[in-house]
């Protein structure tokens, strides 16, 4: 057998309405889910992302892959994640999203979180995170609720982003 790289998935682009779908819980951590996890990691790495929610690849189940490490060797899988705790202290930091290419803006987030989730083996884990990982978890968990980070911005900023993305898309089609 040849060692085939997992096929990449298409990432939905804002304002695709499918990004507003609320994900349902994963029913069982089986081979289908593990294959999806592999393809999501490959897709995220190919796009130079640090997190990807299943919602972004048009699979509406509560599944997130994350790797915020520089060496891309600390994969984190969150299945059916739920917040156990969010720090009352928040901070505004710059965020981007593979579904909103080229756009970065400030979002206020808790600086630390604790989440309970299943891992790729289906085992329940409690994960404490701070700084970039905490922000990434909050950003990806928003996706599972059908929320894109630009929805934290003002309506005016959101309109500007939509017209900028539409223009970029028109130019890509013309090229
Ligand atoms: Ni995102």
Coordinates of C-alpha atoms and ligand atoms in Angstrom, one line a residue:
X1 CA 0.0 0.0 0.0
X2 CA 1.2 3.5 -0.8
X3 CA 1.1 6.1 1.9
X4 CA -1.6 8.4 0.5
X5 CA -2.0 11.8 2.1
X6 CA -5.6 12.4 3.2
X7 CA -7.7 14.3 0.6
X8 CA -8.2 17.9 1.4
X9 CA -11.6 19.3 2.2
X10 CA -13.2 22.4 0.8
X11 CA -13.3 25.3 3.3
X12 CA -16.6 27.3 3.3
X13 CA -16.0 31.0 2.9
X14 CA -17.9 33.7 4.7
X15 CA -20.7 34.8 4.1
X16 CA -21.7 31.2 3.0
X17 CA -25.0 30.6 4.9
X18 CA -23.9 27.1 5.8
X19 CA -21.4 28.6 8.2
X20 CA -24.4 29.6 10.3
X21 CA -25.5 26.0 10.9
X22 CA -25.6 24.8 14.5
X23 CA -23.6 21.6 14.8
X24 CA -25.1 18.5 16.4
X25 CA -23.2 16.2 18.8
X26 CA -21.0 13.5 17.4
X27 CA -22.9 10.2 18.0
X28 CA -19.9 7.9 18.2
X29 CA -16.1 8.3 17.8
X30 CA -15.7 5.7 15.0
X31 CA -13.6 5.2 11.9
X32 CA -15.7 7.7 10.0
X33 CA -14.9 10.4 12.6
X34 CA -11.2 9.5 12.7
X35 CA -10.9 9.7 8.9
X36 CA -12.6 13.1 9.1
X37 CA -10.2 14.2 11.8
X38 CA -7.2 13.3 9.6
X39 CA -8.6 15.1 6.6
X40 CA -9.4 18.2 8.7
X41 CA -5.8 18.3 10.1
X42 CA -4.4 18.0 6.5
X43 CA -6.8 20.7 5.3
X44 CA -5.9 23.0 8.2
X45 CA -2.1 22.5 7.8
X46 CA -2.3 23.0 4.0
X47 CA -4.1 26.4 4.6
X48 CA -1.6 27.4 7.3
X49 CA -4.3 27.5 9.9
X50 CA -4.1 26.8 13.7
X51 CA -7.7 25.6 14.1
X52 CA -10.6 24.2 12.1
X53 CA -14.2 23.4 13.0
X54 CA -16.1 20.7 11.2
X55 CA -18.7 23.4 10.4
X56 CA -16.1 25.1 8.1
X57 CA -15.9 22.0 5.9
X58 CA -19.7 21.6 5.8
X59 CA -19.9 18.8 8.3
X60 CA -22.3 19.9 11.0
X61 CA -21.1 17.9 14.0
X62 CA -19.4 19.1 17.1
X63 CA -15.8 18.4 16.2
X64 CA -12.7 20.7 16.2
X65 CA -9.1 20.2 15.4
X66 CA -6.4 22.6 16.7
X67 CA -2.6 22.9 16.6
X68 CA -1.2 26.2 17.8
X69 CA 2.4 24.9 18.1
X70 CA 5.1 26.4 16.0
X71 CA 6.4 22.9 14.9
X72 CA 2.8 21.7 14.2
X73 CA 3.3 18.7 16.3
X74 CA 0.7 19.2 19.1
X75 CA -2.5 18.2 17.6
X76 CA -5.6 18.7 19.8
X77 CA -8.9 17.1 18.9
X78 CA -12.1 18.3 20.7
X79 CA -15.2 16.2 20.2
X80 CA -18.5 17.4 21.7
X81 CA -16.7 20.2 23.6
X82 CA -18.4 22.1 26.4
X83 CA -17.0 25.0 28.4
X84 CA -16.6 24.1 32.1
X85 CA -15.2 27.5 32.9
X86 CA -14.2 30.8 31.3
X87 CA -12.0 33.3 33.1
X88 CA -13.9 36.5 34.0
X89 CA -10.8 38.4 32.8
X90 CA -11.0 39.1 29.0
X91 CA -8.6 40.6 26.5
X92 CA -9.0 41.9 23.0
X93 CA -6.7 40.2 20.5
X94 CA -6.4 40.1 16.7
X95 CA -8.1 37.1 15.1
X96 CA -8.3 35.6 11.6
X97 CA -10.2 32.7 10.1
X98 CA -9.7 30.3 7.2
X99 CA -13.3 31.0 6.3
X100 CA -12.6 34.8 6.1
X101 CA -9.3 34.9 4.2
X102 CA -7.2 38.0 4.5
X103 CA -9.3 39.6 7.3
X104 CA -7.9 40.2 10.8
X105 CA -9.6 42.1 13.6
X106 CA -9.8 42.4 17.3
X107 CA -12.2 40.3 19.3
X108 CA -12.7 40.3 23.1
X109 CA -12.2 36.8 24.6
X110 CA -11.7 35.2 28.0
X111 CA -7.9 34.8 28.6
X112 CA -8.3 31.3 30.0
X113 CA -10.8 28.5 29.6
X114 CA -11.4 24.9 30.7
X115 CA -13.3 22.6 28.3
X116 CA -14.5 19.1 28.6
X117 CA -14.4 17.0 25.4
X118 CA -13.8 13.6 24.0
X119 CA -10.5 12.9 22.2
X120 CA -9.9 10.9 19.0
X121 CA -10.1 7.7 21.1
X122 CA -13.5 8.7 22.5
X123 CA -12.1 9.3 26.0
X124 CA -13.4 12.2 28.1
X125 CA -10.8 14.8 28.9
X126 CA -10.7 18.1 30.6
X127 CA -8.4 20.7 29.0
X128 CA -7.2 23.9 30.5
X129 CA -5.9 26.5 28.1
X130 CA -4.7 30.1 28.2
X131 CA -3.5 32.8 25.8
X132 CA -3.5 31.7 22.1
X133 CA -4.9 28.2 22.7
X134 CA -7.8 29.6 24.8
X135 CA -8.6 32.1 22.1
X136 CA -8.5 29.5 19.4
X137 CA -10.8 27.2 21.4
X138 CA -13.3 30.0 21.9
X139 CA -13.1 30.9 18.2
X140 CA -13.7 27.3 17.0
X141 CA -16.5 26.7 19.5
X142 CA -18.2 29.7 18.1
X143 CA -18.1 28.0 14.6
X144 CA -20.0 25.0 16.1
X145 CA -22.8 27.4 17.1
X146 CA -22.8 28.8 13.6
X147 CA -20.9 32.0 14.6
X148 CA -18.0 33.5 12.6
X149 CA -15.6 35.8 14.4
X150 CA -16.6 38.8 12.3
X151 CA -20.0 38.6 14.0
X152 CA -18.3 40.0 17.1
X153 CA -17.4 43.2 15.1
X154 CA -19.6 46.2 14.5
X155 CA -22.2 46.0 11.7
X156 CA -20.3 48.6 9.7
X157 CA -17.1 46.6 9.9
X158 CA -18.9 43.5 8.9
X159 CA -20.4 45.2 5.8
X160 CA -16.9 46.4 4.8
X161 CA -15.5 42.9 5.2
X162 CA -18.4 41.4 3.1
X163 CA -17.8 43.9 0.2
X164 CA -14.0 43.3 0.4
X165 CA -14.5 39.6 0.2
X166 CA -17.0 39.9 -2.6
X167 CA -14.6 42.1 -4.6
X168 CA -11.7 39.6 -4.0
X169 CA -14.0 36.8 -5.3
X170 CA -15.0 38.7 -8.4
X171 CA -11.3 39.4 -9.1
X172 CA -10.4 35.7 -8.6
X173 CA -13.2 34.7 -11.1
X174 CA -11.9 37.2 -13.7
X175 CA -8.3 36.0 -13.3
Ligands
LIG1 NI1 -12.5 30.4 12.0

